[in-house]
Amino acid sequence: MTLSRALPNPQSSMTSATQTAYTAIQRMIVTGLFPPGQKLKIETLKDRLQVGASPIREALSLLTSDQLVERIDQRGFRSAPVSLENFDEILRLRCALEDMALRQAIARSCPEWEEALVLAHHRLTRADAADDTVFEALHKAFHMALLDNSASPILLRYCSQLYDLNVRYRYLAGRSLNYGRRDVGREHREILEAAVAGDANAASARLLAHYQKTGAFLRDSGLVPVTPDE
Amino acid sequence: MTLSRALPNPQSSMTSATQTAYTAIQRMIVTGLFPPGQKLKIETLKDRLQVGASPIREALSLLTSDQLVERIDQRGFRSAPVSLENFDEILRLRCALEDMALRQAIARSCPEWEEALVLAHHRLTRADAADDTVFEALHKAFHMALLDNSASPILLRYCSQLYDLNVRYRYLAGRSLNYGRRDVGREHREILEAAVAGDANAASARLLAHYQKTGAFLRDSGLVPVTPDE
DNA sequence: CACCTAATAAAAAACGATTTTATTGTTATG
DNA sequence: CATAACAATAAAATCGTTTTTTATTAGGTG
């Protein structure tokens, strides 16, 4: 047990500064703390996150690939713009790709996967809806668990990216409307049941309906509000 | 006309070092110069490409998102591994996504697109098959032109990524077999004709057959040969 | 003789400083 | 008075160096 260095870096052990920056900035953009089009100055982020310029830059590069950040030639980075077209494309792609992944997952169904699925769903139902951060994490965990068995890493990566892009629109539309009239819990349960039962058509239909319902919700209630330049 | 600075940096004006590094490394991996699993040392690349460590690092981060580079925790970067499963997934996804994009493109068909398509095809037929670099560029240009009209930037990005991943396997299998028995030129022409005619079913069927034929070719002739550790 | 441990070497990651590029505000000029 | 050139400022991009981590090798011990 080496007892060298007392407390050199702020972020806990075994986490790179790049990882820290990536996670932090990703969250700030997804949750709308950095609104669309917002200039992301290196120095500001540097001070805010207490890391050097290199990790910030690297994190921003990665987020560019995730479509959450836009890089402009020699003019730095900014939070990616939003638009109705973009929202629609994300919804369309998500439906197509998750349909694919879910069917593959069900086709390869096995006890381990079913158990993981049930577990993820249980945790979601137990989640405290008030605690935003953990609820969102568990919600994503459940949806990704549905697809995990597809054995298609690239496809899963795309689904994960699109999921996050969609969550961003949810935040932009305001946190309120999600927990309104709809019985989202029931929708999740019915998707789970179809998936575990091995009924690919039903599971896929329910999943897509789930997404499209949310999509319609967002479209109605003032999407793409203010788009400040700075 | 400012006549300050004689010749400070190697890369021509108006091109960032990051861009230079990204393009160079991407080519080296796709063409197989860096075999799968190859360690990509920052310092080596730094010396080779004549740029600092930061741009290299940034380029490698971007290539990680493109699935061409693998980042290992605190152990640096390496050229992404290859496998039969990976190859099959790329082929499957490519077929699904390009089918989608092509149908969208044809549904939105317009004279400008048709003209751009004919042009891209013409250039491909005129290309010197001996000059690898330009031929590959024109080949990709034609295939992307087919999809360009889909008005789905995210989908196009995915298709472009998957295209490059597939080209990598072509190079790994050896440049020889591509120009063997098959009449690839005819296949391209027939895809073009169906697309311009607005026949989505025929165009898609021909495009997918084109890809699957290439896929079978590669699968047969010794895919995934040596995978050196360094 | 094999295995564990400590010292050394190598590489990755991060930082701070420097250079280059864009932007803004000001002044001169048509 | 408007426009264009210039200067000053701010930020991005890049570089060289330092720090931290991992890999390697030599030495000691059961």
Short mmCIF file of C-alpha atoms (C1' of nucleotides) in Angstrom, two decimals:
data_model
loop_
_atom_site.label_atom_id
_atom_site.label_comp_id
_atom_site.label_asym_id
_atom_site.label_seq_id
_atom_site.Cartn_x
_atom_site.Cartn_y
_atom_site.Cartn_z
CA MET A 1 0.00 0.00 0.00
CA THR A 2 1.84 3.01 -1.28
CA LEU A 3 1.22 6.01 0.90
CA SER A 4 2.73 8.52 -1.48
CA ARG A 5 0.67 11.58 -2.49
CA ALA A 6 -1.90 12.76 -0.01
CA LEU A 7 -4.63 14.33 -2.12
CA PRO A 8 -3.27 15.61 -5.39
CA ASN A 9 -6.27 15.63 -7.74
CA PRO A 10 -9.89 16.47 -6.94
CA GLN A 11 -11.56 13.62 -8.81
CA SER A 12 -11.50 10.34 -6.97
CA SER A 13 -8.90 7.74 -7.70
CA MET A 14 -8.93 5.69 -10.85
CA THR A 15 -10.89 8.22 -12.90
CA SER A 16 -9.14 10.14 -15.62
CA ALA A 17 -9.65 13.86 -15.94
CA THR A 18 -10.94 13.27 -19.46
CA GLN A 19 -13.61 10.93 -18.14
CA THR A 20 -14.59 13.42 -15.48
CA ALA A 21 -14.87 16.21 -18.00
CA TYR A 22 -16.76 14.06 -20.47
CA THR A 23 -19.36 12.96 -17.96
CA ALA A 24 -19.81 16.41 -16.47
CA ILE A 25 -20.18 18.26 -19.76
CA GLN A 26 -22.44 15.56 -21.20
CA ARG A 27 -24.75 15.92 -18.24
CA MET A 28 -24.73 19.69 -18.41
CA ILE A 29 -25.76 19.64 -22.05
CA VAL A 30 -28.33 16.86 -21.73
CA THR A 31 -30.02 18.44 -18.74
CA GLY A 32 -30.15 21.77 -20.49
CA LEU A 33 -27.79 23.62 -18.18
CA PHE A 34 -25.91 24.53 -21.33
CA PRO A 35 -28.69 25.52 -23.70
CA PRO A 36 -28.44 24.70 -27.43
CA GLY A 37 -26.00 26.91 -29.26
CA GLN A 38 -24.24 27.90 -26.06
CA LYS A 39 -20.59 28.70 -26.54
CA LEU A 40 -18.41 26.27 -24.64
CA LYS A 41 -15.25 28.13 -23.79
CA ILE A 42 -12.30 26.00 -22.88
CA GLU A 43 -11.12 28.33 -20.17
CA THR A 44 -14.52 28.58 -18.53
CA LEU A 45 -14.87 24.81 -18.44
CA LYS A 46 -11.31 24.50 -17.26
CA ASP A 47 -11.99 26.67 -14.24
CA ARG A 48 -15.37 25.13 -13.60
CA LEU A 49 -14.27 21.50 -13.73
CA GLN A 50 -10.82 22.01 -12.26
CA VAL A 51 -8.95 20.22 -15.02
CA GLY A 52 -6.51 21.30 -17.70
CA ALA A 53 -7.31 22.30 -21.23
CA SER A 54 -6.30 19.00 -22.80
CA PRO A 55 -8.89 16.80 -21.07
CA ILE A 56 -11.60 19.40 -21.75
CA ARG A 57 -10.68 19.48 -25.40
CA GLU A 58 -10.65 15.69 -25.58
CA ALA A 59 -14.02 15.43 -23.88
CA LEU A 60 -15.50 17.99 -26.24
CA SER A 61 -14.15 16.05 -29.19
CA LEU A 62 -15.86 12.91 -27.96
CA LEU A 63 -19.10 14.78 -27.41
CA THR A 64 -18.86 16.06 -30.95
CA SER A 65 -19.05 12.47 -32.12
CA ASP A 66 -22.06 12.01 -29.88
CA GLN A 67 -23.76 14.90 -31.66
CA LEU A 68 -24.11 16.83 -28.43
CA VAL A 69 -21.42 19.33 -29.28
CA GLU A 70 -20.69 21.16 -32.49
CA ARG A 71 -17.16 22.03 -33.44
CA ILE A 72 -16.69 25.09 -35.54
CA ASP A 73 -13.55 25.32 -37.57
CA GLN A 74 -11.20 27.59 -35.71
CA ARG A 75 -13.90 29.05 -33.52
CA GLY A 76 -14.16 26.48 -30.80
CA PHE A 77 -17.03 24.39 -29.57
CA ARG A 78 -20.66 25.01 -28.80
CA SER A 79 -23.58 23.04 -27.52
CA ALA A 80 -25.28 21.42 -30.51
CA PRO A 81 -28.26 23.27 -31.93
CA VAL A 82 -31.72 21.77 -31.77
CA SER A 83 -34.52 21.74 -34.30
CA LEU A 84 -37.76 20.02 -35.06
CA GLU A 85 -36.10 18.18 -37.95
CA ASN A 86 -33.36 16.96 -35.66
CA PHE A 87 -35.90 15.81 -33.11
CA ASP A 88 -37.90 13.95 -35.73
CA GLU A 89 -34.82 12.27 -37.13
CA ILE A 90 -33.76 11.09 -33.70
CA LEU A 91 -37.23 9.66 -33.07
CA ARG A 92 -37.36 7.94 -36.44
CA LEU A 93 -33.88 6.47 -36.14
CA ARG A 94 -34.47 5.40 -32.60
CA CYS A 95 -37.58 3.49 -33.56
CA ALA A 96 -35.84 1.79 -36.46
CA LEU A 97 -32.67 0.87 -34.59
CA GLU A 98 -34.27 -0.18 -31.32
CA ASP A 99 -36.76 -2.29 -33.22
CA MET A 100 -33.84 -4.05 -34.83
CA ALA A 101 -31.95 -4.48 -31.59
CA LEU A 102 -34.95 -5.64 -29.60
CA ARG A 103 -35.86 -8.28 -32.15
CA GLN A 104 -32.30 -9.55 -32.19
CA ALA A 105 -32.25 -9.60 -28.41
CA ILE A 106 -35.48 -11.58 -28.19
CA ALA A 107 -34.30 -13.97 -30.88
CA ARG A 108 -31.28 -14.74 -28.72
CA SER A 109 -33.26 -14.86 -25.51
CA CYS A 110 -31.77 -16.73 -22.56
CA PRO A 111 -32.45 -16.98 -18.81
CA GLU A 112 -29.60 -14.66 -17.90
CA TRP A 113 -30.97 -11.90 -20.05
CA GLU A 114 -34.51 -12.33 -18.82
CA GLU A 115 -33.32 -12.14 -15.25
CA ALA A 116 -31.27 -9.02 -15.90
CA LEU A 117 -34.32 -7.50 -17.54
CA VAL A 118 -36.62 -8.24 -14.66
CA LEU A 119 -34.06 -6.85 -12.29
CA ALA A 120 -33.61 -3.63 -14.23
CA HIS A 121 -37.36 -3.19 -14.34
CA HIS A 122 -37.76 -3.82 -10.65
CA ARG A 123 -35.15 -1.23 -9.83
CA LEU A 124 -36.94 1.26 -12.06
CA THR A 125 -40.23 0.74 -10.23
CA ARG A 126 -38.47 1.18 -6.91
CA ALA A 127 -36.74 4.36 -8.02
CA ASP A 128 -37.60 7.61 -6.37
CA ALA A 129 -39.07 9.67 -9.18
CA ALA A 130 -38.10 12.81 -7.31
CA ASP A 131 -34.40 12.11 -7.55
CA ASP A 132 -33.83 13.02 -11.13
CA THR A 133 -30.32 11.72 -11.56
CA VAL A 134 -30.81 8.20 -10.33
CA PHE A 135 -34.23 7.87 -11.93
CA GLU A 136 -32.86 8.81 -15.31
CA ALA A 137 -29.99 6.40 -14.86
CA LEU A 138 -32.32 3.52 -14.00
CA HIS A 139 -34.66 4.41 -16.82
CA LYS A 140 -31.85 4.25 -19.32
CA ALA A 141 -30.55 1.09 -17.72
CA PHE A 142 -33.90 -0.59 -18.26
CA HIS A 143 -34.21 0.46 -21.87
CA MET A 144 -30.66 -0.57 -22.64
CA ALA A 145 -31.16 -3.87 -20.84
CA LEU A 146 -33.93 -4.63 -23.31
CA LEU A 147 -31.44 -4.37 -26.15
CA ASP A 148 -28.34 -5.71 -24.45
CA ASN A 149 -28.86 -9.23 -25.59
CA SER A 150 -28.67 -8.31 -29.26
CA ALA A 151 -24.92 -9.00 -29.38
CA SER A 152 -24.48 -6.01 -31.67
CA PRO A 153 -22.13 -3.59 -29.94
CA ILE A 154 -22.17 -0.99 -32.68
CA LEU A 155 -25.94 -0.97 -32.84
CA LEU A 156 -26.12 -0.66 -29.07
CA ARG A 157 -23.79 2.26 -29.16
CA TYR A 158 -25.99 4.04 -31.67
CA CYS A 159 -29.06 3.32 -29.59
CA SER A 160 -27.37 4.69 -26.51
CA GLN A 161 -26.37 7.87 -28.31
CA LEU A 162 -29.85 8.41 -29.69
CA TYR A 163 -31.34 7.75 -26.29
CA ASP A 164 -29.27 10.54 -24.78
CA LEU A 165 -30.10 12.91 -27.60
CA ASN A 166 -33.76 12.29 -26.94
CA VAL A 167 -33.43 12.79 -23.21
CA ARG A 168 -31.97 16.18 -23.98
CA TYR A 169 -35.15 17.17 -25.77
CA ARG A 170 -37.15 15.94 -22.81
CA TYR A 171 -35.23 18.28 -20.53
CA LEU A 172 -35.52 21.14 -22.98
CA ALA A 173 -39.29 20.74 -23.07
CA GLY A 174 -39.35 20.97 -19.30
CA ARG A 175 -39.38 18.29 -16.67
CA SER A 176 -43.01 18.80 -15.77
CA LEU A 177 -45.09 17.12 -18.44
CA ASN A 178 -43.50 13.71 -18.30
CA TYR A 179 -45.20 12.60 -15.13
CA GLY A 180 -48.60 13.90 -16.08
CA ARG A 181 -51.54 11.92 -17.30
CA ARG A 182 -49.72 8.94 -18.81
CA ASP A 183 -49.16 5.70 -16.98
CA VAL A 184 -45.55 5.23 -17.99
CA GLY A 185 -45.03 2.53 -15.41
CA ARG A 186 -47.67 0.39 -17.06
CA GLU A 187 -46.07 0.88 -20.45
CA HIS A 188 -42.73 -0.31 -19.12
CA ARG A 189 -44.33 -3.32 -17.50
CA GLU A 190 -46.09 -4.35 -20.69
CA ILE A 191 -42.92 -4.03 -22.71
CA LEU A 192 -41.10 -6.16 -20.17
CA GLU A 193 -43.80 -8.83 -20.22
CA ALA A 194 -43.79 -9.14 -23.99
CA ALA A 195 -40.00 -9.29 -24.07
CA VAL A 196 -39.77 -11.96 -21.41
CA ALA A 197 -42.57 -13.91 -23.11
CA GLY A 198 -40.49 -13.88 -26.29
CA ASP A 199 -43.18 -12.11 -28.28
CA ALA A 200 -41.03 -9.95 -30.54
CA ASN A 201 -43.89 -8.32 -32.42
CA ALA A 202 -45.74 -7.28 -29.29
CA ALA A 203 -42.62 -6.10 -27.52
CA SER A 204 -41.47 -4.06 -30.46
CA ALA A 205 -44.92 -2.56 -31.05
CA ARG A 206 -45.18 -1.53 -27.43
CA LEU A 207 -41.69 -0.12 -27.31
CA LEU A 208 -42.20 1.97 -30.43
CA ALA A 209 -45.59 3.15 -29.20
CA HIS A 210 -43.89 4.14 -25.97
CA TYR A 211 -41.39 6.28 -27.86
CA GLN A 212 -43.86 7.77 -30.25
CA LYS A 213 -46.19 8.72 -27.46
CA THR A 214 -43.39 10.57 -25.71
CA GLY A 215 -42.45 12.09 -29.03
CA ALA A 216 -45.93 13.46 -29.61
CA PHE A 217 -45.95 14.82 -26.07
CA LEU A 218 -42.77 16.75 -26.64
CA ARG A 219 -43.78 17.97 -30.07
CA ASP A 220 -46.99 19.45 -28.71
CA SER A 221 -45.72 21.24 -25.66
CA GLY A 222 -43.45 23.93 -27.03
CA LEU A 223 -40.38 22.17 -28.31
CA VAL A 224 -37.29 24.11 -29.26
CA PRO A 225 -37.97 27.19 -27.20
CA VAL A 226 -35.24 29.77 -26.93
CA THR A 227 -32.01 29.29 -28.82
CA PRO A 228 -29.63 31.87 -27.42
CA ASP A 229 -26.48 32.63 -29.32
CA GLU A 230 -24.35 32.81 -26.23
CA MET B 1 -1.41 40.11 -48.38
CA THR B 2 0.49 39.45 -45.20
CA LEU B 3 3.95 38.21 -45.88
CA SER B 4 4.76 37.32 -42.31
CA ARG B 5 5.92 33.81 -41.48
CA ALA B 6 7.75 31.95 -44.22
CA LEU B 7 6.89 28.28 -43.72
CA PRO B 8 6.21 27.50 -40.09
CA ASN B 9 4.04 24.41 -40.18
CA PRO B 10 4.16 21.49 -42.61
CA GLN B 11 0.44 21.13 -43.26
CA SER B 12 -0.90 23.63 -45.76
CA SER B 13 -2.66 26.74 -44.57
CA MET B 14 -6.16 26.62 -43.14
CA THR B 15 -5.91 23.02 -41.97
CA SER B 16 -5.72 22.34 -38.29
CA ALA B 17 -3.16 19.94 -36.92
CA THR B 18 -5.99 17.89 -35.43
CA GLN B 19 -7.59 17.51 -38.86
CA THR B 20 -4.27 16.50 -40.36
CA ALA B 21 -3.67 13.90 -37.69
CA TYR B 22 -7.22 12.59 -37.88
CA THR B 23 -7.12 12.10 -41.64
CA ALA B 24 -3.66 10.56 -41.63
CA ILE B 25 -4.30 8.09 -38.84
CA GLN B 26 -7.71 7.16 -40.19
CA ARG B 27 -6.14 6.33 -43.54
CA MET B 28 -3.33 4.35 -41.96
CA ILE B 29 -5.79 2.21 -40.04
CA VAL B 30 -8.28 1.75 -42.86
CA THR B 31 -5.61 0.78 -45.36
CA GLY B 32 -4.11 -1.68 -42.93
CA LEU B 33 -0.80 0.08 -42.46
CA PHE B 34 -1.59 -0.14 -38.77
CA PRO B 35 -2.84 -3.70 -38.36
CA PRO B 36 -5.64 -4.51 -35.90
CA GLY B 37 -4.52 -4.44 -32.30
CA GLN B 38 -1.45 -2.37 -33.12
CA LYS B 39 -0.36 -0.15 -30.29
CA LEU B 40 -0.63 3.50 -31.26
CA LYS B 41 1.98 5.34 -29.25
CA ILE B 42 1.51 9.05 -28.95
CA GLU B 43 5.19 9.82 -29.28
CA THR B 44 5.64 7.68 -32.36
CA LEU B 45 2.71 9.35 -34.09
CA LYS B 46 3.93 12.72 -32.90
CA ASP B 47 7.26 12.24 -34.61
CA ARG B 48 5.74 10.67 -37.67
CA LEU B 49 3.09 13.32 -38.32
CA GLN B 50 5.11 16.26 -37.07
CA VAL B 51 2.48 17.57 -34.70
CA GLY B 52 2.21 17.89 -30.95
CA ALA B 53 0.71 15.39 -28.58
CA SER B 54 -2.57 17.24 -28.09
CA PRO B 55 -3.81 17.03 -31.70
CA ILE B 56 -2.78 13.38 -31.86
CA ARG B 57 -4.70 12.67 -28.70
CA GLU B 58 -7.72 14.53 -30.00
CA ALA B 59 -7.63 12.70 -33.32
CA LEU B 60 -7.39 9.35 -31.58
CA SER B 61 -10.36 10.27 -29.42
CA LEU B 62 -12.40 11.02 -32.50
CA LEU B 63 -11.32 7.77 -34.13
CA THR B 64 -12.40 5.95 -31.00
CA SER B 65 -15.92 7.18 -31.67
CA ASP B 66 -15.56 5.94 -35.23
CA GLN B 67 -14.75 2.47 -33.89
CA LEU B 68 -11.41 2.46 -35.63
CA VAL B 69 -9.41 2.95 -32.46
CA GLU B 70 -9.77 1.36 -29.09
CA ARG B 71 -8.95 3.32 -25.98
CA ILE B 72 -7.71 1.34 -23.04
CA ASP B 73 -8.16 2.93 -19.67
CA GLN B 74 -4.81 4.35 -18.68
CA ARG B 75 -2.90 2.30 -21.21
CA GLY B 76 -3.27 4.39 -24.32
CA PHE B 77 -4.75 3.68 -27.70
CA ARG B 78 -4.60 0.85 -30.18
CA SER B 79 -5.95 0.06 -33.57
CA ALA B 80 -9.35 -1.57 -33.11
CA PRO B 81 -9.42 -5.36 -33.17
CA VAL B 82 -11.20 -7.22 -35.94
CA SER B 83 -13.34 -10.31 -35.86
CA LEU B 84 -15.82 -12.22 -37.91
CA GLU B 85 -18.61 -11.11 -35.60
CA ASN B 86 -17.61 -7.50 -36.03
CA PHE B 87 -17.50 -7.91 -39.79
CA ASP B 88 -20.93 -9.50 -39.85
CA GLU B 89 -22.41 -6.81 -37.67
CA ILE B 90 -21.04 -4.09 -39.91
CA LEU B 91 -22.50 -5.79 -42.96
CA ARG B 92 -25.87 -6.31 -41.33
CA LEU B 93 -26.09 -2.76 -40.03
CA ARG B 94 -24.92 -1.32 -43.30
CA CYS B 95 -27.64 -3.14 -45.17
CA ALA B 96 -30.32 -2.02 -42.75
CA LEU B 97 -29.23 1.60 -42.53
CA GLU B 98 -28.42 2.14 -46.18
CA ASP B 99 -31.72 0.57 -47.14
CA MET B 100 -33.43 3.11 -44.93
CA ALA B 101 -31.42 6.03 -46.23
CA LEU B 102 -31.77 5.04 -49.88
CA ARG B 103 -35.53 4.73 -49.63
CA GLN B 104 -35.77 8.10 -47.95
CA ALA B 105 -33.54 9.61 -50.62
CA ILE B 106 -35.62 8.20 -53.46
CA ALA B 107 -38.83 9.30 -51.78
CA ARG B 108 -37.50 12.85 -51.79
CA SER B 109 -36.07 12.60 -55.28
CA CYS B 110 -35.43 15.83 -57.18
CA PRO B 111 -33.53 16.85 -60.33
CA GLU B 112 -30.57 18.23 -58.40
CA TRP B 113 -30.04 14.96 -56.63
CA GLU B 114 -30.40 12.89 -59.78
CA GLU B 115 -27.84 15.07 -61.51
CA ALA B 116 -25.39 14.83 -58.64
CA LEU B 117 -25.87 11.08 -58.73
CA VAL B 118 -25.20 10.75 -62.44
CA LEU B 119 -22.15 12.94 -62.02
CA ALA B 120 -20.74 10.91 -59.16
CA HIS B 121 -21.26 7.73 -61.16
CA HIS B 122 -19.62 9.17 -64.22
CA ARG B 123 -16.57 10.17 -62.25
CA LEU B 124 -16.39 6.68 -60.81
CA THR B 125 -16.39 5.09 -64.27
CA ARG B 126 -13.66 7.48 -65.38
CA ALA B 127 -11.52 6.79 -62.35
CA ASP B 128 -8.18 5.12 -62.76
CA ALA B 129 -8.59 1.87 -60.88
CA ALA B 130 -4.83 1.75 -60.42
CA ASP B 131 -4.75 4.86 -58.30
CA ASP B 132 -6.07 3.49 -55.10
CA THR B 133 -6.58 6.69 -53.17
CA VAL B 134 -8.67 8.57 -55.72
CA PHE B 135 -10.61 5.48 -56.75
CA GLU B 136 -11.62 4.78 -53.18
CA ALA B 137 -12.61 8.39 -52.71
CA LEU B 138 -14.80 8.38 -55.81
CA HIS B 139 -16.29 5.04 -54.88
CA LYS B 140 -17.32 6.34 -51.50
CA ALA B 141 -18.53 9.56 -53.06
CA PHE B 142 -20.87 7.62 -55.33
CA HIS B 143 -22.28 5.47 -52.56
CA MET B 144 -22.79 8.44 -50.29
CA ALA B 145 -24.36 10.42 -53.13
CA LEU B 146 -27.01 7.72 -53.33
CA LEU B 147 -27.98 8.43 -49.74
CA ASP B 148 -27.32 12.16 -49.57
CA ASN B 149 -30.85 13.12 -50.43
CA SER B 150 -32.29 11.38 -47.39
CA ALA B 151 -32.08 14.58 -45.31
CA SER B 152 -31.06 12.55 -42.28
CA PRO B 153 -27.66 13.79 -41.20
CA ILE B 154 -27.29 11.40 -38.30
CA LEU B 155 -28.16 8.41 -40.44
CA LEU B 156 -25.72 9.56 -43.08
CA ARG B 157 -23.00 9.84 -40.49
CA TYR B 158 -23.62 6.28 -39.36
CA CYS B 159 -23.58 5.05 -42.96
CA SER B 160 -20.32 6.84 -43.59
CA GLN B 161 -18.75 5.30 -40.51
CA LEU B 162 -19.88 1.83 -41.41
CA TYR B 163 -18.67 2.31 -44.96
CA ASP B 164 -15.18 3.07 -43.71
CA LEU B 165 -15.20 0.15 -41.31
CA ASN B 166 -16.07 -2.12 -44.19
CA VAL B 167 -13.37 -0.69 -46.44
CA ARG B 168 -10.91 -1.56 -43.71
CA TYR B 169 -11.89 -5.23 -43.98
CA ARG B 170 -11.49 -5.01 -47.75
CA TYR B 171 -7.92 -3.85 -47.30
CA LEU B 172 -7.23 -6.46 -44.65
CA ALA B 173 -8.41 -9.20 -46.99
CA GLY B 174 -5.96 -7.94 -49.60
CA ARG B 175 -6.47 -5.57 -52.46
CA SER B 176 -6.31 -8.28 -55.10
CA LEU B 177 -9.62 -10.07 -55.10
CA ASN B 178 -11.84 -7.07 -55.55
CA TYR B 179 -11.19 -6.66 -59.25
CA GLY B 180 -11.48 -10.31 -60.10
CA ARG B 181 -14.37 -12.01 -61.80
CA ARG B 182 -17.18 -9.67 -60.76
CA ASP B 183 -18.48 -6.88 -62.95
CA VAL B 184 -18.69 -4.25 -60.26
CA GLY B 185 -19.12 -1.49 -62.80
CA ARG B 186 -22.31 -3.07 -64.03
CA GLU B 187 -23.63 -3.38 -60.49
CA HIS B 188 -23.04 0.31 -59.90
CA ARG B 189 -24.74 1.24 -63.14
CA GLU B 190 -27.80 -0.82 -62.35
CA ILE B 191 -28.10 0.69 -58.89
CA LEU B 192 -27.84 4.15 -60.42
CA GLU B 193 -30.50 3.40 -63.01
CA ALA B 194 -33.00 2.12 -60.46
CA ALA B 195 -32.35 5.10 -58.19
CA VAL B 196 -32.78 7.66 -60.96
CA ALA B 197 -35.88 5.82 -62.18
CA GLY B 198 -37.30 6.22 -58.69
CA ASP B 199 -37.71 2.48 -58.21
CA ALA B 200 -36.94 2.19 -54.51
CA ASN B 201 -37.43 -1.56 -54.29
CA ALA B 202 -35.15 -2.35 -57.20
CA ALA B 203 -32.51 0.15 -56.12
CA SER B 204 -32.46 -1.13 -52.57
CA ALA B 205 -32.38 -4.77 -53.64
CA ARG B 206 -29.47 -4.13 -55.96
CA LEU B 207 -27.58 -2.09 -53.41
CA LEU B 208 -27.94 -4.73 -50.74
CA ALA B 209 -27.00 -7.49 -53.17
CA HIS B 210 -23.92 -5.44 -54.05
CA TYR B 211 -22.89 -5.30 -50.43
CA GLN B 212 -23.71 -8.89 -49.64
CA LYS B 213 -21.78 -10.11 -52.64
CA THR B 214 -18.71 -8.20 -51.48
CA GLY B 215 -19.31 -9.50 -48.00
CA ALA B 216 -19.37 -13.11 -49.14
CA PHE B 217 -16.19 -12.49 -51.12
CA LEU B 218 -14.37 -11.21 -48.09
CA ARG B 219 -15.70 -13.90 -45.82
CA ASP B 220 -14.43 -16.62 -48.13
CA SER B 221 -10.95 -15.40 -48.82
CA GLY B 222 -9.23 -15.55 -45.44
CA LEU B 223 -10.68 -12.77 -43.41
CA VAL B 224 -9.06 -11.70 -40.16
CA PRO B 225 -5.60 -13.07 -40.81
CA VAL B 226 -2.86 -12.18 -38.37
CA THR B 227 -3.66 -10.11 -35.30
CA PRO B 228 -0.30 -9.08 -33.88
CA ASP B 229 -0.16 -7.75 -30.37
CA GLU B 230 2.29 -5.04 -31.26
"C1'" DC C 1 14.28 -22.81 -8.84
"C1'" DA C 2 10.11 -20.40 -8.78
"C1'" DC C 3 7.84 -16.60 -6.91
"C1'" DC C 4 7.30 -12.33 -4.80
"C1'" DT C 5 9.03 -7.57 -4.14
"C1'" DA C 6 11.42 -3.41 -5.07
"C1'" DA C 7 13.77 -0.37 -8.35
"C1'" DT C 8 14.00 1.34 -12.93
"C1'" DA C 9 12.32 2.57 -17.42
"C1'" DA C 10 8.75 3.78 -20.55
"C1'" DA C 11 4.60 5.67 -21.80
"C1'" DA C 12 0.23 8.06 -20.96
"C1'" DA C 13 -2.13 11.89 -19.08
"C1'" DA C 14 -2.32 16.40 -17.69
"C1'" DC C 15 -0.68 21.07 -17.10
"C1'" DG C 16 1.05 25.68 -18.12
"C1'" DA C 17 2.85 28.58 -21.54
"C1'" DT C 18 3.13 30.10 -26.32
"C1'" DT C 19 1.51 30.84 -30.84
"C1'" DT C 20 -2.04 31.55 -33.96
"C1'" DT C 21 -6.54 33.04 -35.20
"C1'" DA C 22 -10.86 35.50 -34.75
"C1'" DT C 23 -13.41 39.36 -32.97
"C1'" DT C 24 -14.34 43.85 -31.37
"C1'" DG C 25 -13.80 48.61 -31.04
"C1'" DT C 26 -11.59 52.65 -32.83
"C1'" DT C 27 -9.92 55.86 -36.04
"C1'" DA C 28 -9.09 57.59 -40.41
"C1'" DT C 29 -10.85 58.30 -44.96
"C1'" DG C 30 -13.86 58.57 -48.99
"C1'" DC D 1 -22.11 59.68 -42.40
"C1'" DA D 2 -20.79 55.32 -43.75
"C1'" DT D 3 -17.26 52.26 -44.70
"C1'" DA D 4 -12.91 50.28 -44.56
"C1'" DA D 5 -8.50 49.51 -42.51
"C1'" DC D 6 -6.12 49.03 -38.29
"C1'" DA D 7 -5.09 48.01 -33.55
"C1'" DA D 8 -6.21 45.79 -29.30
"C1'" DT D 9 -8.34 42.09 -27.01
"C1'" DA D 10 -9.95 37.52 -26.32
"C1'" DA D 11 -10.12 32.89 -27.27
"C1'" DA D 12 -8.65 28.67 -29.68
"C1'" DA D 13 -5.05 25.64 -30.99
"C1'" DT D 14 -0.78 23.84 -30.33
"C1'" DC D 15 3.52 22.83 -28.11
"C1'" DG D 16 7.01 21.43 -24.56
"C1'" DT D 17 7.37 19.89 -19.94
"C1'" DT D 18 5.92 17.80 -15.67
"C1'" DT D 19 3.40 14.49 -13.27
"C1'" DT D 20 1.31 10.10 -12.76
"C1'" DT D 21 0.62 5.61 -14.05
"C1'" DT D 22 1.89 1.24 -15.98
"C1'" DA D 23 5.30 -2.12 -17.69
"C1'" DT D 24 9.80 -4.20 -17.19
"C1'" DT D 25 13.64 -5.99 -14.97
"C1'" DA D 26 16.73 -7.03 -11.35
"C1'" DG D 27 17.28 -8.71 -6.78
"C1'" DG D 28 16.08 -11.20 -2.87
"C1'" DT D 29 13.57 -14.96 -0.34
"C1'" DG D 30 10.97 -19.17 0.76
#
